[in-house]
Tab-separated table of C-alpha atoms in Angstrom:
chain	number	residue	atom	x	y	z
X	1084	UNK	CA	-7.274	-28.975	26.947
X	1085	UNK	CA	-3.710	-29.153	28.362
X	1086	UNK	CA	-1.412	-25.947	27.475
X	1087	UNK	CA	0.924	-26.905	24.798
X	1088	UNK	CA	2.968	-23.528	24.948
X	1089	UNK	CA	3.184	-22.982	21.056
X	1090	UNK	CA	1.961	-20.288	18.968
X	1091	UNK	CA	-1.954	-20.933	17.913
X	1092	UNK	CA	-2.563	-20.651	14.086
X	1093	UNK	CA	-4.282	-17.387	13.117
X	1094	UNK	CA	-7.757	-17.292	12.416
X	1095	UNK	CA	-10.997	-15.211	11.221
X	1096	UNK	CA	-11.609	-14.220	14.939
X	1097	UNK	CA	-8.171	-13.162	15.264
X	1098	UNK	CA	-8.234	-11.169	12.063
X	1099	UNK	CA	-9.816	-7.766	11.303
X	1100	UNK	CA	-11.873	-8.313	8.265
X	1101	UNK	CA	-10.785	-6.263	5.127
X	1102	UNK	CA	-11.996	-6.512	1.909
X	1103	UNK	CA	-9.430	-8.308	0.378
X	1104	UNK	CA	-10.425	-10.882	2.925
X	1105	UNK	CA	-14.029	-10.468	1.745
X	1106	UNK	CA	-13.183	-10.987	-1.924
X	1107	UNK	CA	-11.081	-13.662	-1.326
X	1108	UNK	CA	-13.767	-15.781	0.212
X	1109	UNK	CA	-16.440	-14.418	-2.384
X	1110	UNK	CA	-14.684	-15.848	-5.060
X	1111	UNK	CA	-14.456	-19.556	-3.696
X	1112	UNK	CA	-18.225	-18.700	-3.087
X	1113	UNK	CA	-19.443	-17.148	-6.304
X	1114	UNK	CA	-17.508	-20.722	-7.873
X	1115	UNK	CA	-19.460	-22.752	-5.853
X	1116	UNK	CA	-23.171	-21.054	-6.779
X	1117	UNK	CA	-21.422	-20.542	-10.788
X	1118	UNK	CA	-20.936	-24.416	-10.462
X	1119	UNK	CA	-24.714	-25.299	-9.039
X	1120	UNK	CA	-26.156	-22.334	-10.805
X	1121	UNK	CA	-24.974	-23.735	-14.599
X	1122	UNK	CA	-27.512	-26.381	-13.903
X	1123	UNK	CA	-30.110	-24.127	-14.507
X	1124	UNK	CA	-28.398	-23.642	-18.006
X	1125	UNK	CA	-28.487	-27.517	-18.702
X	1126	UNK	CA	-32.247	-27.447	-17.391
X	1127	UNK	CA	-32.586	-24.588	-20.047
X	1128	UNK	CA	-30.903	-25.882	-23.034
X	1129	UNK	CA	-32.602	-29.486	-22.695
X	1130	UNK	CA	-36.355	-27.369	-22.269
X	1131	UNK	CA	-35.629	-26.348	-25.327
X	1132	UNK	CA	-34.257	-29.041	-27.073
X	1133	UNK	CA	-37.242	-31.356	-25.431
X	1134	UNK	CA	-39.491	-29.100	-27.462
X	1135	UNK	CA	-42.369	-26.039	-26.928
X	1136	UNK	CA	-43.844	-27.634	-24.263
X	1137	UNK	CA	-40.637	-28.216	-21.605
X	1138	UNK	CA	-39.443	-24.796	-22.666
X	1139	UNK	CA	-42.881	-22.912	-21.464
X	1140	UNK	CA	-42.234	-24.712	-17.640
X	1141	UNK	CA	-38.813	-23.685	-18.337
X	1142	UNK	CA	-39.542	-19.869	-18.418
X	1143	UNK	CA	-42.340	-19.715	-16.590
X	1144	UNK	CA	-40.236	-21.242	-13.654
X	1145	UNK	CA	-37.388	-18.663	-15.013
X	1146	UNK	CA	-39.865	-15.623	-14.826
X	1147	UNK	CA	-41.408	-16.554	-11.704
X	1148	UNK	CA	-39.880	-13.459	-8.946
X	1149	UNK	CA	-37.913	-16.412	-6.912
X	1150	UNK	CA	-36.404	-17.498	-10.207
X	1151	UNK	CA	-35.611	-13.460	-11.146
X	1152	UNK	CA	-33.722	-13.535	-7.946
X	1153	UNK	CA	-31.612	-16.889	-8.463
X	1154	UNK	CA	-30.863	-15.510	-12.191
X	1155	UNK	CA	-29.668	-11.899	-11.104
X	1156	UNK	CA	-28.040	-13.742	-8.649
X	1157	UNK	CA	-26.443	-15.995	-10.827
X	1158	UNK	CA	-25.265	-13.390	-13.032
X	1159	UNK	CA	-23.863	-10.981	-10.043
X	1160	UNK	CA	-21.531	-14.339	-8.983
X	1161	UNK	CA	-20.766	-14.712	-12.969
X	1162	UNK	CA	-19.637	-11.306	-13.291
X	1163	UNK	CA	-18.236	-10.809	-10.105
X	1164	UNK	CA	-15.659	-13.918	-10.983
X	1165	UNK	CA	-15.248	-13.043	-14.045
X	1166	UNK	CA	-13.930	-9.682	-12.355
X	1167	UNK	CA	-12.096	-10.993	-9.842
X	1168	UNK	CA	-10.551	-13.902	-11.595
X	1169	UNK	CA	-9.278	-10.588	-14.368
X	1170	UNK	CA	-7.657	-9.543	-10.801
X	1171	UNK	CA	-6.325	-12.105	-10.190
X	1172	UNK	CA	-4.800	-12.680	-13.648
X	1173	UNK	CA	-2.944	-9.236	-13.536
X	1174	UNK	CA	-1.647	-10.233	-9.924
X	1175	UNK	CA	-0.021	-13.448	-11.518
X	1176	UNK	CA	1.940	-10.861	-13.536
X	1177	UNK	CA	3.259	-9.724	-10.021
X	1178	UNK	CA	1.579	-6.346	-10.335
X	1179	UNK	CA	-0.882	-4.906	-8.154
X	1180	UNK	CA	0.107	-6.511	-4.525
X	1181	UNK	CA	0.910	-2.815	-2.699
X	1182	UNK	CA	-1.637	-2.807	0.126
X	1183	UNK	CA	-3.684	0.586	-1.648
X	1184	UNK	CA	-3.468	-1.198	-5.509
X	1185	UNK	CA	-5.210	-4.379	-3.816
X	1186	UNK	CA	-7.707	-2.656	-1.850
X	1187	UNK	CA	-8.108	-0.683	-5.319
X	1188	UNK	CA	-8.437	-3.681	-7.033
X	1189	UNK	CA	-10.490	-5.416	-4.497
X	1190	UNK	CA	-13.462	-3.055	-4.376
X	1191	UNK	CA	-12.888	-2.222	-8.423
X	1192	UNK	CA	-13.908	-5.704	-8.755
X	1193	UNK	CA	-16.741	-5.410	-6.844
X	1194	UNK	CA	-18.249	-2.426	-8.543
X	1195	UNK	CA	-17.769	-3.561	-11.454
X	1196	UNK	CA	-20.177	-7.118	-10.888
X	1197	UNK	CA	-22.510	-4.270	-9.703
X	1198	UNK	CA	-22.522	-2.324	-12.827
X	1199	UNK	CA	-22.205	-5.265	-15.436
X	1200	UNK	CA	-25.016	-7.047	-14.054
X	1201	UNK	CA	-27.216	-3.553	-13.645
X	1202	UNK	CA	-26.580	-3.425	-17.655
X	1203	UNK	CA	-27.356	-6.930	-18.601
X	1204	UNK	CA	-30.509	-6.855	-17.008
X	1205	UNK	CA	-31.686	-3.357	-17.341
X	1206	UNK	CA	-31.490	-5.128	-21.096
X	1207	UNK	CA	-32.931	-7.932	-20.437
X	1208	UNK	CA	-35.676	-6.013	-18.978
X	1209	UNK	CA	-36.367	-3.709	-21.528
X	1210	UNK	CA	-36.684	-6.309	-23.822
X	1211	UNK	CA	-33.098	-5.710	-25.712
X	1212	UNK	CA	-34.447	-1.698	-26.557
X	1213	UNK	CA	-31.960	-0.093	-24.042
């Protein structure tokens, strides 16, 4: 390829990653699986409109340790969007774009997908006796 003497456009391998980077890209990602992943909640509400018999292929599908994994990973992307998009929110304000608030921010929302998800399920788990 011929030398065309302009600038080239920055990219990811020109960029050290940070995790405002990280977030930024996890959102558009945790969209994307919140987008396939409410499926599974159509699939769920029509087992058990269809009746006793849908609904039992339903959860045992749903309790199977594969489909544990796609639901706590479903609600980890849920939670971590809701999160984020919060974030974001405040930043539309204008607040909260100083390089240490951000980073703050950034990881804030991060722990907290951790620890709202860790909840839900620990109650799901315990069968709603936390």
């Amino acid at each position: 390829m011929a030398q065309t003497g302009r600038p080239l456009s920055p990219h990811l391998q020109v960029y050290k990653w940070q995790v405002q980077m990280a977030t930024s890209i996890l959102h558009r990602a945790t969209g994307i699986i919140l987008a396939v992943g409410s499926l599974l909640i159509v699939w769920g509400l029509a087992a058990l409109a269809a009746g006793e018999e849908a609904y039992a292929c339903f959860t045992a599908c749903a309790s199977h340790p594969l489909g544990m994994i796609v639901l706590v990973g479903w609600t980890l992307a849920f939670f971590y969007h809701l999160s984020n998009g919060i974030r974001h929110l405040v930043q539309d304000t204008g607040k909260g774009y100083a390089i240490p608030s951000f980073v703050r921010s950034s990881w804030l929302s991060v722990i907290a997908a951790i620890v709202l998800t860790v909840i839900v399920w620990a109650f799901v788990l315990t069968g709603g006796h936390a």
